[in-house]
Amino acid sequence: MRITMIKTIHVSLVLILILFMIGCKKQRQPNIILIMADDLGYGGIGCYGNEMIKTPNLDKLASNGLRFTDFHSNGAVCSPTRAALLTGQYQQRSGMEGVIYVKGDTRKIGLDTKSTTITEVLKENGYRTGIFGKWHLGYDKKYNPVFHGFDEFTGYLSGNIDYHTYYDNAGIYDWYQNLDTIPDKGYVTDLITKYSIRFIEKNKNEPFFLYIAHEAPHVPFQGREDPGYRYPDQDFSYFGPVEDRNRAYREMIEIMDEGIGEIIQTVQDLGLSENTLVLFISDNGGLQGYGNNGILRGSKTTLFEGGHRVPGIASWPGKIDRGVSGDLALSIDLFPTILAVCDIKKPEGLLLDGTDLSPLLFNGEELKTRNVFWRYRGSLSMRKGSMKLLTTSEDTMLYDLSMDIREENNLAVDSLDLLNFMLEELYNWNIDMNRYPQKTR
Ligand SMILES: [Ca+2]
């Protein structure tokens, strides 16, 4: 009798311990909210020096967290950065060096489902996963986000759509829920906010990965009250009929900021702030003539800093100290960082090109100096500490960004030893990438 009682107590204690451990494990797994703006340049929002556009919510996110001054997108255009972000590899490895265009042959290609995405790894580890907004990694059904680890997708497949009618630039309706198009009503930025909030509310009791891929401030120029203008079988312009483009552009960013404020408020109201990492980045620099790249040279599509140095914010109150970091970081770093944050092991044999940023985020440790590379349309560039090598069809340039962020003073002729050393490293990386056939350029 006594032995049975002791056994019962023992079994109960073990059960309690197991339940406790499961509880701990669950509690330990944080939520990840990854917000990506589209074509937002380095000087595009208040906390990066923009005085014309009001972004109080992003400014608050930055002042409560860590703001990067040397954060980069892996691509100078949309699709490559998105491929690099989700795979944690240089986009060349998945053949996504260029953009998937709405018209022409690239419409048939996409991110191969053989690629391992961060979403898949999180899903396999018990995460609920959602993407709301822009995909731009393939039109065919087989490339849909639901085949890349996302439980839920509401958004569009193209590079851009009419913010009100949801037609892409080829006049094809492009507003999906998972695999099928759906009718909808409202301004795209507001819809992305609405579906993101719904996802958070639905999954508040589970660890979740929410990827909010905004259209703003990508063209067409359309504010909330501007009319829709793209319809099938009609001629329309790419940029849209709005005359005051500066007004519309400003509004596009401010409405995105407003939505981000609502999302952060939802996280707070549900008591999830202490267990949620929020990341904010852009997929490439601002468009020439409209986007704001601050003092940087170049713009979207170029490998000058204006093409890929973008805003980057990481916020997690109580976990990430407030501050500004000048450490070099880029899109491919988010895959290993998220794995570390969520205490998930890297899948065996998976090659990741980025660096885990968590020692910087949580302990303020400086990142080790490393080489990072870019390649787009015949231009190649690399960073080694503050030194930047850039080769284009016209020139070979070497800049020290710590003194010359505007890339005005070419040191190539005066620093031949360093130039040759870096050229060799860049050449070797290029040879490595040449092993992968590119589906788009
Ligand atoms: Ca973009």
Short mmCIF file of C-alpha atoms in Angstrom, two decimals, residues 42-362:
data_model
loop_
_atom_site.label_atom_id
_atom_site.label_comp_id
_atom_site.label_asym_id
_atom_site.label_seq_id
_atom_site.Cartn_x
_atom_site.Cartn_y
_atom_site.Cartn_z
CA TYR A 42 18.05 55.08 -46.01
CA GLY A 43 16.62 58.56 -45.40
CA GLY A 44 12.99 57.53 -45.80
CA ILE A 45 11.70 57.79 -42.21
CA GLY A 46 11.97 60.16 -39.27
CA CYS A 47 14.49 58.22 -37.18
CA TYR A 48 16.84 58.20 -40.20
CA GLY A 49 16.70 61.96 -40.57
CA ASN A 50 13.60 62.54 -42.68
CA GLU A 51 11.85 65.70 -41.54
CA MET A 52 9.16 65.79 -44.22
CA ILE A 53 7.54 62.44 -43.53
CA LYS A 54 6.04 61.72 -40.11
CA THR A 55 6.74 58.23 -38.78
CA PRO A 56 6.15 58.44 -35.02
CA ASN A 57 5.58 54.71 -34.59
CA LEU A 58 8.74 53.63 -36.37
CA ASP A 59 10.66 56.34 -34.54
CA LYS A 60 9.36 54.97 -31.24
CA LEU A 61 10.22 51.42 -32.26
CA ALA A 62 13.76 52.60 -33.00
CA SER A 63 14.15 54.63 -29.81
CA ASN A 64 12.93 51.68 -27.75
CA GLY A 65 15.26 49.27 -29.53
CA LEU A 66 18.42 49.06 -31.59
CA ARG A 67 18.70 51.16 -34.75
CA PHE A 68 21.28 50.04 -37.31
CA THR A 69 23.16 52.63 -39.31
CA ASP A 70 24.98 50.05 -41.48
CA PHE A 71 22.18 47.62 -42.33
CA HIS A 72 21.92 46.36 -45.92
CA SER A 73 19.52 44.52 -48.13
CA ASN A 74 21.18 41.66 -50.00
CA GLY A 75 19.72 42.86 -53.25
CA ALA A 76 19.44 46.28 -54.85
CA VAL A 77 16.00 45.22 -56.10
CA CYS A 78 13.02 43.31 -54.70
CA SER A 79 13.04 39.55 -55.46
CA PRO A 80 16.73 38.87 -54.66
CA THR A 81 16.50 40.38 -51.18
CA ARG A 82 13.34 38.42 -50.46
CA ALA A 83 15.01 35.17 -51.56
CA ALA A 84 18.11 35.91 -49.45
CA LEU A 85 16.02 36.87 -46.44
CA LEU A 86 13.98 33.67 -46.44
CA THR A 87 16.81 31.25 -47.33
CA GLY A 88 19.60 32.87 -45.29
CA GLN A 89 21.83 32.52 -48.34
CA TYR A 90 23.14 34.81 -51.05
CA GLN A 91 20.30 35.01 -53.56
CA GLN A 92 22.59 33.62 -56.25
CA ARG A 93 22.45 30.18 -54.57
CA SER A 94 18.72 29.95 -55.29
CA GLY A 95 19.17 31.44 -58.76
CA MET A 96 17.33 34.62 -57.81
CA GLU A 97 19.86 37.28 -58.71
CA GLY A 98 17.32 39.41 -60.55
CA VAL A 99 13.69 40.46 -60.40
CA ILE A 100 10.75 38.32 -61.42
CA TYR A 101 8.95 40.51 -63.94
CA VAL A 102 5.22 40.62 -64.39
CA LYS A 103 5.60 40.32 -68.15
CA GLY A 104 7.85 37.98 -70.10
CA ASP A 105 9.73 34.76 -69.38
CA THR A 106 10.57 35.31 -65.73
CA ARG A 107 6.87 35.05 -64.95
CA LYS A 108 7.37 31.28 -65.06
CA ILE A 109 10.15 31.11 -62.49
CA GLY A 110 10.23 31.29 -58.71
CA LEU A 111 11.94 30.27 -55.49
CA ASP A 112 12.36 26.51 -55.69
CA THR A 113 10.54 24.63 -52.94
CA LYS A 114 13.72 22.58 -52.46
CA SER A 115 15.17 25.68 -50.76
CA THR A 116 14.95 25.60 -46.98
CA THR A 117 13.26 28.74 -45.70
CA ILE A 118 13.35 30.17 -42.18
CA THR A 119 9.58 29.77 -42.20
CA GLU A 120 9.80 26.02 -42.78
CA VAL A 121 12.29 25.59 -39.96
CA LEU A 122 10.11 27.61 -37.58
CA LYS A 123 6.99 25.71 -38.62
CA GLU A 124 8.71 22.37 -38.00
CA ASN A 125 9.50 23.67 -34.51
CA GLY A 126 5.93 24.43 -33.60
CA TYR A 127 5.52 27.96 -34.92
CA ARG A 128 2.40 29.32 -36.55
CA THR A 129 3.48 31.19 -39.65
CA GLY A 130 1.87 33.92 -41.73
CA ILE A 131 2.81 36.31 -44.54
CA PHE A 132 0.69 39.33 -45.40
CA GLY A 133 1.55 41.51 -48.36
CA LYS A 134 4.08 41.09 -51.13
CA TRP A 135 5.56 37.74 -52.11
CA HIS A 136 7.44 38.37 -55.39
CA LEU A 137 9.10 34.96 -55.42
CA GLY A 138 7.05 33.31 -58.15
CA TYR A 139 3.62 33.41 -59.79
CA ASP A 140 3.07 29.70 -60.37
CA LYS A 141 1.02 27.89 -57.78
CA LYS A 142 3.96 25.64 -56.98
CA TYR A 143 5.94 28.67 -55.72
CA ASN A 144 3.15 29.97 -53.47
CA PRO A 145 4.12 30.94 -49.88
CA VAL A 146 2.03 28.02 -48.56
CA PHE A 147 4.64 25.70 -50.15
CA HIS A 148 7.46 27.59 -48.42
CA GLY A 149 6.29 27.02 -44.86
CA PHE A 150 3.58 29.66 -44.46
CA ASP A 151 0.31 28.49 -42.88
CA GLU A 152 -1.38 31.61 -44.15
CA PHE A 153 -0.88 34.05 -46.98
CA THR A 154 -3.00 37.02 -47.92
CA GLY A 155 -1.41 39.36 -50.39
CA TYR A 156 -0.01 39.58 -53.91
CA LEU A 157 2.53 37.74 -56.00
CA SER A 158 3.80 40.62 -58.15
CA GLY A 159 6.30 43.37 -57.60
CA ASN A 160 3.49 45.89 -57.17
CA ILE A 161 -0.26 46.22 -57.53
CA ASP A 162 -2.82 49.00 -57.63
CA TYR A 163 -3.35 49.87 -53.95
CA HIS A 164 -7.12 49.91 -54.49
CA THR A 165 -8.00 47.53 -57.34
CA TYR A 166 -5.21 44.95 -56.76
CA TYR A 167 -4.31 44.59 -60.44
CA ASP A 168 -0.65 44.15 -61.25
CA ASN A 169 1.19 46.06 -63.98
CA ALA A 170 0.12 43.52 -66.61
CA GLY A 171 -3.56 44.09 -65.76
CA ILE A 172 -3.88 40.74 -63.98
CA TYR A 173 -5.84 40.54 -60.73
CA ASP A 174 -3.36 39.84 -57.95
CA TRP A 175 -4.90 39.56 -54.49
CA TYR A 176 -4.69 36.09 -53.02
CA GLN A 177 -5.61 34.12 -50.00
CA ASN A 178 -3.28 31.15 -50.08
CA LEU A 179 -3.69 29.58 -53.55
CA ASP A 180 -6.72 31.45 -54.80
CA THR A 181 -7.63 35.01 -55.66
CA ILE A 182 -10.23 36.62 -53.43
CA PRO A 183 -12.31 39.78 -53.71
CA ASP A 184 -11.44 42.39 -51.11
CA LYS A 185 -12.08 46.01 -50.24
CA GLY A 186 -9.72 48.67 -48.96
CA TYR A 187 -6.31 50.23 -49.31
CA VAL A 188 -3.57 47.59 -49.56
CA THR A 189 -1.54 48.94 -46.64
CA ASP A 190 -4.64 48.91 -44.42
CA LEU A 191 -5.46 45.36 -45.50
CA ILE A 192 -1.95 44.16 -44.69
CA THR A 193 -2.33 45.71 -41.22
CA LYS A 194 -5.79 44.22 -40.75
CA TYR A 195 -4.75 40.67 -41.67
CA SER A 196 -1.57 40.93 -39.59
CA ILE A 197 -3.56 41.95 -36.50
CA ARG A 198 -6.04 39.16 -37.10
CA PHE A 199 -3.16 36.67 -37.31
CA ILE A 200 -1.65 37.88 -34.02
CA GLU A 201 -5.00 37.69 -32.24
CA LYS A 202 -5.68 34.21 -33.58
CA ASN A 203 -2.26 32.90 -32.61
CA LYS A 204 -1.68 34.74 -29.36
CA ASN A 205 -1.35 31.49 -27.42
CA GLU A 206 1.18 29.89 -29.79
CA PRO A 207 4.63 31.00 -30.82
CA PHE A 208 4.25 32.71 -34.18
CA PHE A 209 6.32 34.06 -37.06
CA LEU A 210 4.60 36.96 -38.78
CA TYR A 211 6.17 38.32 -41.96
CA ILE A 212 4.57 41.65 -42.88
CA ALA A 213 5.70 42.51 -46.39
CA HIS A 214 4.38 46.00 -47.09
CA GLU A 215 3.87 47.39 -50.57
CA ALA A 216 4.62 50.90 -49.30
CA PRO A 217 6.31 52.98 -50.49
CA HIS A 218 6.70 51.15 -53.83
CA VAL A 219 4.95 52.78 -56.76
CA PRO A 220 2.21 53.32 -58.03
CA PHE A 221 1.74 56.62 -56.23
CA GLN A 222 -1.54 56.19 -54.41
CA GLY A 223 -2.71 57.40 -51.04
CA ARG A 224 -5.72 56.10 -49.18
CA GLU A 225 -8.17 58.45 -50.87
CA ASP A 226 -6.66 58.39 -54.36
CA PRO A 227 -8.69 56.45 -56.92
CA GLY A 228 -7.87 52.99 -58.20
CA TYR A 229 -6.80 53.10 -61.86
CA ARG A 230 -5.56 49.69 -63.03
CA TYR A 231 -8.18 47.54 -64.69
CA PRO A 232 -7.92 44.64 -67.15
CA ASP A 233 -7.96 45.38 -70.88
CA GLN A 234 -7.24 49.04 -70.28
CA ASP A 235 -4.13 51.06 -70.85
CA PHE A 236 -2.65 52.50 -67.70
CA SER A 237 0.65 53.92 -66.58
CA TYR A 238 3.05 52.20 -64.21
CA PHE A 239 3.25 55.12 -61.79
CA GLY A 240 -0.47 56.02 -61.80
CA PRO A 241 -2.39 59.21 -62.56
CA VAL A 242 -1.87 61.08 -59.26
CA GLU A 243 -0.39 64.48 -60.02
CA ASP A 244 1.04 65.35 -56.64
CA ARG A 245 3.37 62.39 -56.31
CA ASN A 246 5.26 63.80 -53.34
CA ARG A 247 2.02 64.05 -51.37
CA ALA A 248 0.99 60.50 -52.28
CA TYR A 249 4.47 59.14 -51.52
CA ARG A 250 4.49 60.79 -48.11
CA GLU A 251 1.07 59.40 -47.36
CA MET A 252 2.11 55.88 -48.41
CA ILE A 253 4.84 55.86 -45.78
CA GLU A 254 2.75 57.55 -43.11
CA ILE A 255 -0.10 55.03 -43.51
CA MET A 256 2.38 52.17 -43.25
CA ASP A 257 3.70 53.77 -40.05
CA GLU A 258 0.17 54.14 -38.72
CA GLY A 259 -0.45 50.42 -39.34
CA ILE A 260 2.80 49.45 -37.65
CA GLY A 261 1.62 51.46 -34.64
CA GLU A 262 -1.63 49.48 -34.56
CA ILE A 263 0.26 46.20 -34.78
CA ILE A 264 2.61 47.13 -31.93
CA GLN A 265 -0.43 48.24 -29.90
CA THR A 266 -2.10 44.87 -30.50
CA VAL A 267 1.03 43.07 -29.30
CA GLN A 268 0.99 45.23 -26.17
CA ASP A 269 -2.74 44.83 -25.52
CA LEU A 270 -2.43 41.06 -25.72
CA GLY A 271 0.43 41.10 -23.22
CA LEU A 272 2.90 39.73 -25.78
CA SER A 273 5.49 42.54 -25.77
CA GLU A 274 7.88 40.82 -23.43
CA ASN A 275 7.97 37.77 -25.65
CA THR A 276 8.07 39.32 -29.11
CA LEU A 277 11.00 40.41 -31.25
CA VAL A 278 10.05 43.03 -33.83
CA LEU A 279 12.33 43.61 -36.81
CA PHE A 280 11.91 46.35 -39.38
CA ILE A 281 13.90 46.48 -42.64
CA SER A 282 13.60 47.46 -46.31
CA ASP A 283 14.23 45.29 -49.37
CA ASN A 284 16.39 47.85 -51.26
CA GLY A 285 17.11 51.53 -51.52
CA GLY A 286 14.75 54.23 -52.67
CA LEU A 287 13.81 54.86 -56.27
CA GLN A 288 15.74 57.59 -58.01
CA GLY A 289 13.84 60.86 -57.98
CA TYR A 290 11.22 59.85 -55.39
CA GLY A 291 12.74 57.73 -52.67
CA ASN A 292 14.98 59.32 -50.07
CA ASN A 293 18.40 57.72 -49.64
CA GLY A 294 19.67 60.42 -47.32
CA ILE A 295 23.22 61.48 -48.08
CA LEU A 296 24.05 58.25 -49.89
CA ARG A 297 25.14 57.97 -53.50
CA GLY A 298 23.05 55.89 -55.90
CA SER A 299 19.57 54.43 -55.62
CA LYS A 300 17.59 51.24 -56.19
CA THR A 301 19.23 48.95 -58.82
CA THR A 302 22.77 50.25 -58.16
CA LEU A 303 25.42 48.80 -55.87
CA PHE A 304 26.33 52.20 -54.49
CA GLU A 305 25.24 52.55 -50.87
CA GLY A 306 21.94 54.16 -51.88
CA GLY A 307 20.97 50.91 -53.58
CA HIS A 308 21.12 48.71 -50.51
CA ARG A 309 22.00 50.52 -47.27
CA VAL A 310 18.55 50.73 -45.70
CA PRO A 311 16.81 51.27 -42.36
CA GLY A 312 17.11 48.36 -39.93
CA ILE A 313 15.51 48.26 -36.47
CA ALA A 314 15.35 45.49 -33.86
CA SER A 315 13.10 45.97 -30.85
CA TRP A 316 12.33 43.79 -27.87
CA PRO A 317 11.69 45.80 -24.71
CA GLY A 318 13.58 44.42 -21.74
CA LYS A 319 15.78 42.20 -23.92
CA ILE A 320 17.43 44.50 -26.45
CA ASP A 321 19.09 47.59 -25.05
CA ARG A 322 18.16 50.91 -26.58
CA GLY A 323 20.80 52.35 -28.82
CA VAL A 324 22.32 52.82 -32.24
CA SER A 325 24.64 50.27 -33.82
CA GLY A 326 27.19 50.93 -36.52
CA ASP A 327 27.84 47.21 -37.00
CA LEU A 328 27.50 45.87 -40.52
CA ALA A 329 24.43 43.64 -40.84
CA LEU A 330 22.30 42.42 -43.72
CA SER A 331 19.18 40.48 -44.72
CA ILE A 332 20.88 37.07 -44.70
CA ASP A 333 21.77 37.54 -41.03
CA LEU A 334 18.16 37.31 -39.95
CA PHE A 335 17.84 33.53 -40.57
CA PRO A 336 20.63 32.52 -38.13
CA THR A 337 19.60 35.31 -35.74
CA ILE A 338 16.01 34.09 -35.57
CA LEU A 339 17.19 30.49 -35.03
CA ALA A 340 19.33 31.65 -32.10
CA VAL A 341 16.56 33.80 -30.64
CA CYS A 342 14.09 30.90 -30.83
CA ASP A 343 16.65 28.39 -29.54
CA ILE A 344 16.31 26.22 -32.63
CA LYS A 345 19.20 24.24 -34.05
CA LYS A 346 20.28 24.89 -37.63
CA PRO A 347 19.07 22.00 -39.80
CA GLU A 348 21.92 19.61 -40.45
CA GLY A 349 23.86 20.30 -43.63
CA LEU A 350 22.14 23.62 -44.30
CA LEU A 351 24.52 26.30 -45.51
CA LEU A 352 23.80 29.78 -44.14
CA ASP A 353 25.80 32.74 -45.44
CA GLY A 354 24.88 35.20 -42.68
CA THR A 355 25.93 35.84 -39.11
CA ASP A 356 23.92 35.43 -35.93
CA LEU A 357 23.31 38.98 -34.67
CA SER A 358 22.07 37.90 -31.23
CA PRO A 359 25.36 38.60 -29.35
CA LEU A 360 25.08 42.18 -30.62
CA LEU A 361 21.35 42.44 -29.92
CA PHE A 362 21.34 40.97 -26.42
#
